[in-house]
XYZ file of C-alpha atoms in Angstrom:
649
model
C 7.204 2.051 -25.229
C 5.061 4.049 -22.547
C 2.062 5.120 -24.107
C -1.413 5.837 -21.746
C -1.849 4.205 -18.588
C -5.695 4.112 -18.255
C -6.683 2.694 -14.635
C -10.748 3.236 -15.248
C -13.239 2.385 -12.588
C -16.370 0.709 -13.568
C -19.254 3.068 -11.655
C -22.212 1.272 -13.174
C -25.164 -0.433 -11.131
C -23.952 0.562 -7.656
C -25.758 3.717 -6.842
C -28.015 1.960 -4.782
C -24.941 0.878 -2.253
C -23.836 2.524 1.160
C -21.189 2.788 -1.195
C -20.052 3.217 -4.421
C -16.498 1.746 -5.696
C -14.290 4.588 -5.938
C -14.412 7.367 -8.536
C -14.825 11.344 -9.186
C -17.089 13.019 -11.135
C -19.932 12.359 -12.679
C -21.436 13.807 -15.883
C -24.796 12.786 -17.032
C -26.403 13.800 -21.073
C -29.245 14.324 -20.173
C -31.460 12.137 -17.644
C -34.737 12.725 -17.963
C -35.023 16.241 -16.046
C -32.670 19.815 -17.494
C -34.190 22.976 -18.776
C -35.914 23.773 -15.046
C -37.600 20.880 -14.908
C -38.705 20.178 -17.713
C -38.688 16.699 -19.402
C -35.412 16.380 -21.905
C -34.817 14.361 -24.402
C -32.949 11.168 -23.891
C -29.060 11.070 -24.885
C -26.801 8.426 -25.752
C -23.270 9.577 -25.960
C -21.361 7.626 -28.627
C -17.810 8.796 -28.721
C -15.257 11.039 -27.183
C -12.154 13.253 -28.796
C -9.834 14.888 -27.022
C -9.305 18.841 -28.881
C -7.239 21.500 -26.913
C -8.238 21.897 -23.486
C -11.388 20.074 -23.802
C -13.510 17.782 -25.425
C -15.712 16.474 -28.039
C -18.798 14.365 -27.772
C -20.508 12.998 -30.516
C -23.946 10.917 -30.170
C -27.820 10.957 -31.223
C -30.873 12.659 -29.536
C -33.990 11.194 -29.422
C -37.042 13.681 -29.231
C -40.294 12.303 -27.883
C -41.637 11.353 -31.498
C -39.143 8.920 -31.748
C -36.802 11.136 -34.162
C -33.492 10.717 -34.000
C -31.058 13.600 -34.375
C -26.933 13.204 -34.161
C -25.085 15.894 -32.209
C -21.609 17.168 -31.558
C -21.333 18.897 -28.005
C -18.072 20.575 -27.344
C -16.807 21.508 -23.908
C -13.916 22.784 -21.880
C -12.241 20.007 -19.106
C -12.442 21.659 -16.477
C -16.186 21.240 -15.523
C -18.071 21.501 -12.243
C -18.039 18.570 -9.370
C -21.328 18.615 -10.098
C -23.710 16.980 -12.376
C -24.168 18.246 -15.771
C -26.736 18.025 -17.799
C -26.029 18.403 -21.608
C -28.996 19.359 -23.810
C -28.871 21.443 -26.577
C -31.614 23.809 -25.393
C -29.910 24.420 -22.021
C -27.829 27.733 -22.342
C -24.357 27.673 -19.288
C -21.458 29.663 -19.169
C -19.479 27.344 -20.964
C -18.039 27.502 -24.346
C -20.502 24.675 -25.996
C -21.202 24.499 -29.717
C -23.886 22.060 -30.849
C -23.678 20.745 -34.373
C -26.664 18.423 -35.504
C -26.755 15.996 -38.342
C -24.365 13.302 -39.880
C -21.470 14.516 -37.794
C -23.315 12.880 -34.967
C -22.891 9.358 -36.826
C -19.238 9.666 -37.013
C -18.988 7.629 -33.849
C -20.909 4.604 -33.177
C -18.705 3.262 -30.282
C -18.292 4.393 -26.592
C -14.585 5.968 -26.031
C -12.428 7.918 -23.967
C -10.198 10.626 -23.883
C -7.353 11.989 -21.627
C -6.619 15.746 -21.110
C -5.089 17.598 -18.307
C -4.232 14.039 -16.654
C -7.477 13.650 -16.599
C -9.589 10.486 -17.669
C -12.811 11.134 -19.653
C -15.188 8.048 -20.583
C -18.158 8.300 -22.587
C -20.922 5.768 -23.039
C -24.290 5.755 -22.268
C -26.730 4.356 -19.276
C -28.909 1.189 -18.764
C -32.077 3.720 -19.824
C -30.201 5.404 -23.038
C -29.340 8.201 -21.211
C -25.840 9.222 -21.549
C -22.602 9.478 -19.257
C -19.291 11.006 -19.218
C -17.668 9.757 -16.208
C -14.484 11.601 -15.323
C -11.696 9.945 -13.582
C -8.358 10.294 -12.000
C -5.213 10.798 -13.253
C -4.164 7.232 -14.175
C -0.807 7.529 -15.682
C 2.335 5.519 -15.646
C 5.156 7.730 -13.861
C 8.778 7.101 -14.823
C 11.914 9.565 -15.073
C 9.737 12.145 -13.979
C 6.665 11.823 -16.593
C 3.117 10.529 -16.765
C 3.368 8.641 -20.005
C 0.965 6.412 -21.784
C 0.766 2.450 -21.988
C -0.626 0.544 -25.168
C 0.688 -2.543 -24.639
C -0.902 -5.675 -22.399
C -3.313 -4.797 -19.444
C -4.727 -6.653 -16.530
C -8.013 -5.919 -15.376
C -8.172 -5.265 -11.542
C -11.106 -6.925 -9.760
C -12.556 -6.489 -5.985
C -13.865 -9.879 -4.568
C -16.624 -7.360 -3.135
C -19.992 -8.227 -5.284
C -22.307 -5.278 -5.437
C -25.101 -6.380 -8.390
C -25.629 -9.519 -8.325
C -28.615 -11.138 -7.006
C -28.318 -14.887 -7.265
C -24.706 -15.662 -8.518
C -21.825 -14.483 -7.233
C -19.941 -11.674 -9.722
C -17.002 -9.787 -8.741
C -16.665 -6.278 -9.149
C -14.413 -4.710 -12.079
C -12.577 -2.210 -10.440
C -10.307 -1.359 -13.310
C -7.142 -2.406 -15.221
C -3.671 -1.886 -15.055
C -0.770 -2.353 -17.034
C 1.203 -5.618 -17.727
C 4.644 -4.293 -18.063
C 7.543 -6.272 -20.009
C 11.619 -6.382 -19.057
C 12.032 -3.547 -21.771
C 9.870 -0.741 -19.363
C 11.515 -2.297 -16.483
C 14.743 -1.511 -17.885
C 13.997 2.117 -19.039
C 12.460 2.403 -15.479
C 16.060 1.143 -13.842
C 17.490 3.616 -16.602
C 15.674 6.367 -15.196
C 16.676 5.922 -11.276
C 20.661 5.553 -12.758
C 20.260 8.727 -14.404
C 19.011 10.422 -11.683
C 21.360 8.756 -9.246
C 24.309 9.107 -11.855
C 27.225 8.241 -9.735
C 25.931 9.997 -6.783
C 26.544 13.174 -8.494
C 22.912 13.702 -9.409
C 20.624 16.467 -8.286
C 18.932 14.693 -5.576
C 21.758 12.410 -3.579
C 23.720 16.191 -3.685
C 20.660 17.955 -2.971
C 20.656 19.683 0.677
C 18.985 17.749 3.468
C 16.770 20.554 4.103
C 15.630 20.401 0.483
C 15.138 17.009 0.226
C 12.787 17.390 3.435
C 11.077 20.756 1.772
C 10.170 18.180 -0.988
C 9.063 15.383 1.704
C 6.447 17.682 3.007
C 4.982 19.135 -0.150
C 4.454 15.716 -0.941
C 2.786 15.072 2.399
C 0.724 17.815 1.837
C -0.654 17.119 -1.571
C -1.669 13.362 -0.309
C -3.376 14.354 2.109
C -5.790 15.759 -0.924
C -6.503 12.389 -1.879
C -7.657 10.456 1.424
C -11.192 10.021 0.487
C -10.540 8.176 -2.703
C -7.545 6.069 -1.106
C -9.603 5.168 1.672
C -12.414 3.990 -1.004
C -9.438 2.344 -2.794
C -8.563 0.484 0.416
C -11.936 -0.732 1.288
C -12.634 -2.501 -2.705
C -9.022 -3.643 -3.593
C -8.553 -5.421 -0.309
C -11.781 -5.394 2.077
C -9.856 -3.819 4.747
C -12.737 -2.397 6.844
C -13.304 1.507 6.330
C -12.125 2.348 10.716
C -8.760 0.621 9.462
C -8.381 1.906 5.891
C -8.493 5.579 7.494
C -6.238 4.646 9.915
C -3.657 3.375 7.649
C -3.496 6.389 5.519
C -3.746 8.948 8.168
C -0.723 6.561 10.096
C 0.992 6.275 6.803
C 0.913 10.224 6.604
C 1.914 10.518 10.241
C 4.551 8.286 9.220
C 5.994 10.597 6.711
C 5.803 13.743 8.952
C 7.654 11.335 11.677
C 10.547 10.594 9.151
C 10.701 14.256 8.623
C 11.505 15.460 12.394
C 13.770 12.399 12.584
C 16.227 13.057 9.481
C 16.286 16.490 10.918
C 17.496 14.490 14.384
C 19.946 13.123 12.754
C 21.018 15.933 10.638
C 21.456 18.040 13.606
C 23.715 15.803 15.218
C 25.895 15.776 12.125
C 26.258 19.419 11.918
C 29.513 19.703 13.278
C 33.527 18.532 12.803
C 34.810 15.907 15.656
C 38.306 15.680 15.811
C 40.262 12.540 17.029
C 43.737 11.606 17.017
C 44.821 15.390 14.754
C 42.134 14.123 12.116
C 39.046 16.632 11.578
C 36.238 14.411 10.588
C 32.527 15.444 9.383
C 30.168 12.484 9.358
C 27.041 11.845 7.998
C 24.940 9.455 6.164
C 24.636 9.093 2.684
C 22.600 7.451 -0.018
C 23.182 4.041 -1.169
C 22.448 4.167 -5.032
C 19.515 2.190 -6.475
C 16.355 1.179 -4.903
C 13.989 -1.420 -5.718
C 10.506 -1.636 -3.175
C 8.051 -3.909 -3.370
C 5.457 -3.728 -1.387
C 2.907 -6.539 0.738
C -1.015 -6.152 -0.659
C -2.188 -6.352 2.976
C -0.756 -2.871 4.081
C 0.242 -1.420 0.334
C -0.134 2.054 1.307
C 1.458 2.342 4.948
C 3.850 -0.574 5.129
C 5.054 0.331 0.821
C 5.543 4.121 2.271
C 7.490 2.429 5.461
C 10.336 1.203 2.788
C 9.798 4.288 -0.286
C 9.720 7.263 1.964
C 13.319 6.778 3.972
C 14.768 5.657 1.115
C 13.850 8.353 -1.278
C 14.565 11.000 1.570
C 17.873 9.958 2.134
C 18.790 10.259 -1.138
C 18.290 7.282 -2.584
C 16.400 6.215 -5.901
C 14.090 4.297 -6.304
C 12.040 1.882 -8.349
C 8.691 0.849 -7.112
C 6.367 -1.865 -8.214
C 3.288 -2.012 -6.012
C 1.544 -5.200 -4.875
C -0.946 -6.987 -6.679
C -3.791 -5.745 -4.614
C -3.878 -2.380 -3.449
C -2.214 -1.254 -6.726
C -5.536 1.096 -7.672
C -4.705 3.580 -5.040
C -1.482 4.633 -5.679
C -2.552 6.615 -8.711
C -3.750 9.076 -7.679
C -0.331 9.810 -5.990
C 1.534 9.735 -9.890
C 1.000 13.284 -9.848
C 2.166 14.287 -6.429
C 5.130 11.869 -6.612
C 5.939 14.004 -10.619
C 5.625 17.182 -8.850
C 7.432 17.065 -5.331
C 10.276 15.299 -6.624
C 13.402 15.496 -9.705
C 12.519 13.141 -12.652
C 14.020 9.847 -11.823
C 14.276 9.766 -8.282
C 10.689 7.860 -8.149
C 9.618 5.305 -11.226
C 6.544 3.229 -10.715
C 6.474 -0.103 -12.352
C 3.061 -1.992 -12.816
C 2.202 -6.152 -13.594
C 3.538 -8.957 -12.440
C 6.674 -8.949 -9.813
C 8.390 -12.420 -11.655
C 8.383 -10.476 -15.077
C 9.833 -7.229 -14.124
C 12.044 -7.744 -11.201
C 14.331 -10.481 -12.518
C 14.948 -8.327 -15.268
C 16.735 -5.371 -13.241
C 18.405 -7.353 -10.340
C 20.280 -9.094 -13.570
C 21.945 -5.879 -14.603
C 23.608 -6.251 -11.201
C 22.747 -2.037 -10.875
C 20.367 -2.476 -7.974
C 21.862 -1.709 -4.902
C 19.072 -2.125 -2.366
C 16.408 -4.951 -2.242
C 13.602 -3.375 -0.250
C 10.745 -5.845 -0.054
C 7.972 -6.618 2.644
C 6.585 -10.277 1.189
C 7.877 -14.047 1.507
C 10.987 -14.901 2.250
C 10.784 -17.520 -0.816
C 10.109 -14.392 -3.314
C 13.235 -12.579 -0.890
C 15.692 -15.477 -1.981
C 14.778 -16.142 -5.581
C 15.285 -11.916 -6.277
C 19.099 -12.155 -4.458
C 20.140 -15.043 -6.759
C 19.156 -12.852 -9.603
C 21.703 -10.222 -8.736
C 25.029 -10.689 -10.100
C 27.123 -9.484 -7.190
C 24.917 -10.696 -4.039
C 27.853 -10.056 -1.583
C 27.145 -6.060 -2.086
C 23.416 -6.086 -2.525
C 22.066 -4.366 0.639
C 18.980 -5.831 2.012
C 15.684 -4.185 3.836
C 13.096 -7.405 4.157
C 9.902 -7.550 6.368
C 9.242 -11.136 5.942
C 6.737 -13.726 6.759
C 6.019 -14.610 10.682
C 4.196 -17.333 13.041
C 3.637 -15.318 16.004
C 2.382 -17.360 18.926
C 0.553 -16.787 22.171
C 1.823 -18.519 25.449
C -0.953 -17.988 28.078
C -0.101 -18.980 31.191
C -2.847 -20.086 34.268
C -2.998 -17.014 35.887
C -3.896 -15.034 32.572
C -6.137 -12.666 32.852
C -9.382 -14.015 30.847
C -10.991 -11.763 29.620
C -8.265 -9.346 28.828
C -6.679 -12.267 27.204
C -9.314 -13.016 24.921
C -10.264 -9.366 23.751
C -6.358 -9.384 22.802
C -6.122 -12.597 21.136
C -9.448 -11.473 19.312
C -7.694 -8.571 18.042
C -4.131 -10.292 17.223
C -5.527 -13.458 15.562
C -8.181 -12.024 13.485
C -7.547 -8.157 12.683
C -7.965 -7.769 8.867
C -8.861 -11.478 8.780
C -5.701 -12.534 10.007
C -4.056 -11.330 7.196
C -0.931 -9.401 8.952
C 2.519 -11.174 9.572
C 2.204 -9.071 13.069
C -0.860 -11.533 13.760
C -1.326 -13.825 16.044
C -1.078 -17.476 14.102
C -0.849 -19.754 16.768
C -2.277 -19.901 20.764
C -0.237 -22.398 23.198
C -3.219 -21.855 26.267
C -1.740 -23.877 29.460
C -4.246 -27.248 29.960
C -5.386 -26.346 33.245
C -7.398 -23.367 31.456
C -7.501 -25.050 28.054
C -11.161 -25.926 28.089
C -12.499 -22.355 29.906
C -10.497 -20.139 26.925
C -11.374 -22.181 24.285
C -15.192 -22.040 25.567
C -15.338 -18.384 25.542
C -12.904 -17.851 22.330
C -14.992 -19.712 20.248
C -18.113 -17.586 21.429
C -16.520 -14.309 21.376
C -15.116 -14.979 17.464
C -18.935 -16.289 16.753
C -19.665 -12.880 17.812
C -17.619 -10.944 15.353
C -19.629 -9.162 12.502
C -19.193 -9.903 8.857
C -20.219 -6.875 6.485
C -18.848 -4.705 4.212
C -16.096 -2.473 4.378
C -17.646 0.278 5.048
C -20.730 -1.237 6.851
C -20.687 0.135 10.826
C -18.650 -2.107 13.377
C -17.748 -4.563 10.192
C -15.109 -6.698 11.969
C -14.889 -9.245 9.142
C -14.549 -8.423 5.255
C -14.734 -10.066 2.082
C -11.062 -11.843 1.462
C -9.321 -9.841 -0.948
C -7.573 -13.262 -2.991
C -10.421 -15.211 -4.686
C -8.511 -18.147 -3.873
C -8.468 -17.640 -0.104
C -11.515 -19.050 1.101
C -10.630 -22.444 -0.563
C -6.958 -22.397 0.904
C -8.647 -21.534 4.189
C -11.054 -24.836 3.808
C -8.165 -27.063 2.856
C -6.241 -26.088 6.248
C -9.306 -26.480 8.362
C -9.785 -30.144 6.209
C -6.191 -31.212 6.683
C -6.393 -30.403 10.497
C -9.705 -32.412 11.138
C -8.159 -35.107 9.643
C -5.401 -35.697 12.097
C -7.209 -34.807 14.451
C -8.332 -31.333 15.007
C -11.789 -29.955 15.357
C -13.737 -27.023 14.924
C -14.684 -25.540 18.172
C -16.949 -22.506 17.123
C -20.123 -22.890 15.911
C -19.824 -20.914 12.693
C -16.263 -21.950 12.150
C -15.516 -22.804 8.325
C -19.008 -21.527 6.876
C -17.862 -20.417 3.032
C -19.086 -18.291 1.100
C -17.827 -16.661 -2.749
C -15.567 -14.272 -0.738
C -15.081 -15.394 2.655
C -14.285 -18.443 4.857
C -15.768 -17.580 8.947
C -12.923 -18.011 11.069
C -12.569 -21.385 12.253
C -10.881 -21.903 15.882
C -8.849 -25.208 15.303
C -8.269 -27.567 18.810
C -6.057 -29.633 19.572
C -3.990 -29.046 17.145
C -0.420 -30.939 16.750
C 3.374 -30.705 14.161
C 1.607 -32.826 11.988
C -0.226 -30.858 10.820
C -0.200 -27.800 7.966
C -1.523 -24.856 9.781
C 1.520 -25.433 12.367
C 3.916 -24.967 10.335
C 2.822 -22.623 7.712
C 2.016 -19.024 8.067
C -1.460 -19.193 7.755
C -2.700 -15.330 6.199
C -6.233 -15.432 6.965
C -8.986 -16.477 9.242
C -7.939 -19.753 10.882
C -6.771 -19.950 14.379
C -4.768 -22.926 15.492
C -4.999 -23.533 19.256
C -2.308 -26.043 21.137
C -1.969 -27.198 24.788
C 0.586 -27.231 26.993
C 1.567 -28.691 30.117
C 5.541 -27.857 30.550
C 6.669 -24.180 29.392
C 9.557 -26.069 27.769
C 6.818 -27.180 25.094
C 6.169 -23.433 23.426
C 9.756 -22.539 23.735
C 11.285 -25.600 21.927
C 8.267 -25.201 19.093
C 9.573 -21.179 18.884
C 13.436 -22.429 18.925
C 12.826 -25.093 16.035
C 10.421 -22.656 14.656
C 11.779 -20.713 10.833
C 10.589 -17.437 12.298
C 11.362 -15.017 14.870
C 9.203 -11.910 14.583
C 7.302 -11.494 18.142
C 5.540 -13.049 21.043
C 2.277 -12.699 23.351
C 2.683 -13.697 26.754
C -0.463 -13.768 28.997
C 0.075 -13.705 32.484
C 0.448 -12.098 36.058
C 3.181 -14.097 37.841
C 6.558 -12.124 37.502
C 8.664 -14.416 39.105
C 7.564 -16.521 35.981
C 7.035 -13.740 33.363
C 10.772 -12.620 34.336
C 12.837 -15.745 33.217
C 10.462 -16.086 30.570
C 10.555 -12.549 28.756
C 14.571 -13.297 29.134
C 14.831 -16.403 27.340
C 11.606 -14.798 24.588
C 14.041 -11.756 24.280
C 16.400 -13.780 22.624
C 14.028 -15.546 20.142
C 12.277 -13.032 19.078
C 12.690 -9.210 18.170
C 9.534 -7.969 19.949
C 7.448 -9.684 23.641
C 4.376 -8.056 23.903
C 3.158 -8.318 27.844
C -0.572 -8.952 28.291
C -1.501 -7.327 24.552
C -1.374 -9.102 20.979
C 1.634 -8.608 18.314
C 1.712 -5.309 16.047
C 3.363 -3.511 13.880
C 3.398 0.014 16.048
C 4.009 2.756 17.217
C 6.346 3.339 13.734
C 8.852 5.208 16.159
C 9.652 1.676 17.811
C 11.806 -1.179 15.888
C 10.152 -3.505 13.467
C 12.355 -6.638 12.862
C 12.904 -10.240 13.162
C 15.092 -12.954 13.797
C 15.463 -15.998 11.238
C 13.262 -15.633 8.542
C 11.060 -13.403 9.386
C 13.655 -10.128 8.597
C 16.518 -8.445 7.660
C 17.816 -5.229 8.727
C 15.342 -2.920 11.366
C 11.942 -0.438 9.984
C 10.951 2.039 12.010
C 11.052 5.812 11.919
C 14.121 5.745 13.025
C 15.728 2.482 12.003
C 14.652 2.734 8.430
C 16.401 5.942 7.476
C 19.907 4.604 8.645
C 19.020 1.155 7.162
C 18.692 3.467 3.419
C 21.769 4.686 4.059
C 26.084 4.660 5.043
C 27.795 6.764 7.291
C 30.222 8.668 5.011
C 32.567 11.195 6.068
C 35.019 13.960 4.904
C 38.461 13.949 6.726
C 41.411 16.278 7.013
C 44.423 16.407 8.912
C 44.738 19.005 10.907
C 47.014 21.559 9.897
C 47.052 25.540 9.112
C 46.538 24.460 4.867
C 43.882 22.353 4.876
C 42.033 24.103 8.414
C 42.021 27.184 5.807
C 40.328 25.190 3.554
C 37.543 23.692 5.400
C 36.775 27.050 6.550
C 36.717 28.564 3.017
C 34.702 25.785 2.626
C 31.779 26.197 5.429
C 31.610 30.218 4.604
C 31.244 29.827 1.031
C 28.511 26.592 0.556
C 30.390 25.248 -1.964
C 29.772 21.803 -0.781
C 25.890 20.784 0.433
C 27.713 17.488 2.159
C 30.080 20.518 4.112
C 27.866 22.280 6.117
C 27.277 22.979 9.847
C 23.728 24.508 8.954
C 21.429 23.915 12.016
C 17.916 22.559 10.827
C 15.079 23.853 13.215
């Protein structure tokens, strides 16, 4: 079924960019200047075989007389970061043979070749000079292999256009596979057979080497920021200040979860006793996990469901999001190496194809999923027995903003700035609706609207680049049709550049007055729109956040504490997080991430998320001279990983 998973990144016509869309090496036949400097004759490289530990290229030669010549140049894998050369007068240290002649014909198509996990693609430049482009390891990982796909592929595009001078053309990042039910099956297969009744290797594993194997894999992605961080910056325009901050956080993360489960393993390294019963308790896995991850944080939020559920034992199936699937290749190999076959498959295609499929064998015991509560529902009906599927959900939210009179201006709007429009709005921590009291109505809205006119659009990676491209080509038009359905009962557009579209990008429009009747009240708008409502009793906010479907978090704006008081009471209990004076996020990962309603179920955090992935369990004996004799046998001899007092340090 598996057969090669080829993710290949197109690297043509962008050289002249800041920067180019993400890839490794590059391997040039011949461009015009080998042999010290001397001119070389062009190349076109025609085809590419895979032999032991290398390659073959095959290809013609074209001398300055116009003669052609075919040649067969063959060379180890493991070449230089830098750029080659090939020529057949140029003498290296490599083991090169050059044949001339038919066999050079015996190729007249471009192709590719995998070795050593490894991607090689031959074909030749815009000037007939030829390329070998080396890639990543693209492979397909599931019960512990890298295996290759034949079967259906979708081709992975950034909305980012990089050649195109007068229409719009979006950039071909690469492709992917479109799996089928049977590979999500063998993938569930896989995480049962490693689970296997919770007798498998890694739910009886130690705790310490379950952590040993956490960090190792911490380690080795930390080799791979500078492509991820590319990755982050094409898949989903995230600007390049927050794509390194998401995987260096996402790494923190990891070490966090570490020191934690070593917290809670510490307190579990002892026997309580109650009532003549010896008890020794601590948490085990659950069985099966399915994540899915959100496309707006698929690296740091994904990680904020995978890593505390494969570390307590757990595993896991994982199917990343639809954007931001690109850069979790070149973790395959890390993920194959730190951890026992099974204990992490990776699915890739389309969530509604391959999800349905395993929560119908009724063998999933977790539902992990960041996403829409609508997506949340329609997986639980799949499941067979939905009274004993456990569930870990970071769900949609409509955060609002109460700013009171005696709000702080200025500080008000830097944070509202920050909350509303961060990544284009496109966080369920942001800020989706502002209720600004009416005595100060007119004065914020004055100097919002200027201050988001302000904001610079560029590229990801362009210097102080507030505003990206939208990574969904059909954002900017759902953005238009909110801002259309607001002016038209009633609403307008307060800032100047409010609604310009382009190809990739709607400017964020600053929406006043708007009312219930309208859609960007009551849906969760994920991008650059910013509804603004006024209020005259506080009564009016809190009955809108009552009636409200979410319950995620609150801004409140103000300096009055014998009003903030009552009103952080009554915000307590309708939402999971009030934010005083500052706008809604996800962080610090160390405090709890949750909602009321539908905006979540169960609590992520570093320390929340590893007992959400897990049960108290515990071992219990009566206390008597037999079975005291036992336990002790049982501690000095390490027969049992779950019986231990060990001390982790």
């Amino acid at each position: 079924m598996y057969k090669i998973l080829l993710i290949i990144l197109v690297l043509f016509n962008i050289s002249s960019y800041s920067q180019d869309a993400p890839k490794t090496k590059l391997y040039a036949v011949s461009d015009g200047s080998c042999c010290g400097g001397e001119e070389s004759d062009p190349h076109a490289v025609h085809g590419i075989e895979a032999i032991n530990n290398g390659f073959i290229l095959s290809g013609k030669s074209i001398d300055q007389n116009g003669t052609e010549e075919g040649f067969v140049v063959k060379f180890p894998s493991n070449m230089p970061d830098e750029k080659i050369f090939l020529h057949p007068e140029d003498e290296y240290s490599f083991d090169w043979t050059f044949t001339f002649g038919s066999q050079g014909k015996r190729d007249g198509a471009n192709g590719s070749a995998i070795i050593d996990n490894s991607v090689f693609v031959s074909g030749y430049s815009e000037n007939e000079k030829g390329v070998i482009n080396k890639y990543l390891a693209m492979l397909d990982l599931v019960d512990g292999k890298l295996k290759k796909w034949e079967g259906e592929t979708s081709e992975v595009y950034s909305t980012i256009d990089i050649k195109s001078e007068n229409k719009y053309s979006p950039t071909l990042l690469g492709s992917i596979p479109d799996m089928d039910s049977e590979s999500a099956i063998e993938a569930l297969e896989s995480a049962k057979k490693a689970f296997n009744r919770g007798q498998g290797k890694w739910p009886t594993m130690k705790v310490i080497d379950r952590l040993k194997c956490m960090k190792r894999f911490a380690d080795k992605m930390q080799d791979h920021r500078e492509v991820v961080v590319k990755l982050l910056m094409w898949e989903i325009g995230k600007n390049q200040t927050d794509s390194e901050k998401e995987f260096d956080r996402t790494v923190k993360y990891i070490y966090d979860t570490i020191d934690e489960y070593k917290n809670i393993d510490r307190s579990s390294s002892r026997f309580e006793k109650d009532s003549g019963i010896h008890a020794h308790i601590r948490r085990g896995p659950l069985g099966v996990v399915l994540c899915l991850g959100p496309y707006n944080y698929p690296l740091n939020e994904t990680f904020c469901l995978l890593i505390p559920a494969i570390l307590m034992g757990n595993t896991t199936i994982f199917k990343p999001a639809k954007h931001g699937v690109l850069l979790i290749s070149p973790l395959l190999k890390a993920f194959k190496e730190c951890f026992p076959p099974g204990v992490v498959n990776i699915l890739f295609g389309r969530g509604r194809k391959i999800c349905p499929p395993i929560m119908k064998t009724g063998y999933i015991d977790v539902l992990a999923l960041i996403g829409h509560s609508s997506s949340a529902v329609a997986l639980q009906d799949q499941h067979p027995n939905k009274n004993r599927l456990r569930l870990v959900l970071g769900l949609e939210a409509k955060n609002p903003a109460i700013i009171l009179p005696d709000a702080d201006l200025d500080l008000t709007i830097q944070e509202c700035i920050s909350g509303s429009l961060s990544y284009n709005g496109q966080r369920c921590t942001a800020l989706k609706v502002l209720y600004v009291h009416e005595s100060i109505v007119d004065e914020f809205n004055n100097k919002f609207a200027k201050a988001v006119d302000n904001l610079k659009f560029g590229m990801p990676w362009d210097k102080d680049a507030f505003l990206t491209p939208l990574p969904e080509p059909s954002k900017p038009q759902y953005i238009v049709d909110l801002i259309e359905d607001a002016v038209s009962k009633g609403a307008n557009v307060i800032n100047e550049k409010g609604g310009e579209v382009t190809d990739n990008y709607c400017y964020p429009a600053v929406l006043y007055p708007v009312n219930s009747n309208m859609k960007v009240f009551e849906e969760e708008q994920f991008g650059p729109v910013v509804p603004v409502i006024p209020f005259k009793s506080i009564d009016e906010p809190l009955d809108d956040m009552a009636k409200s479907e979410y319950g995620q978090q609150v801004s409140l704006f103000g300096t009055d504490t014998k009003k903030i008081g009552p009103l952080i009471d009554t915000l307590a209990n309708l939402v999971c997080r009030v934010n005083l004076n500052s706008s809604c996020q996800r962080g610090p990962d160390i405090y709890p991430f949750t909602g009321r309603k539908n905006s979540a179920v169960s609590t992520l955090s570093v320390h929340d998320a590893l007992r959400a992935f897990s049960i108290r369990t515990f071992v219990a004996s009566k206390d008597n001279v037999h079975n005291n004799r036992i336990l002790k046998k049982l501690l000095d001899s390490n027969d049992s990983n779950f019986i231990s007092t060990d001390y982790i340090l």
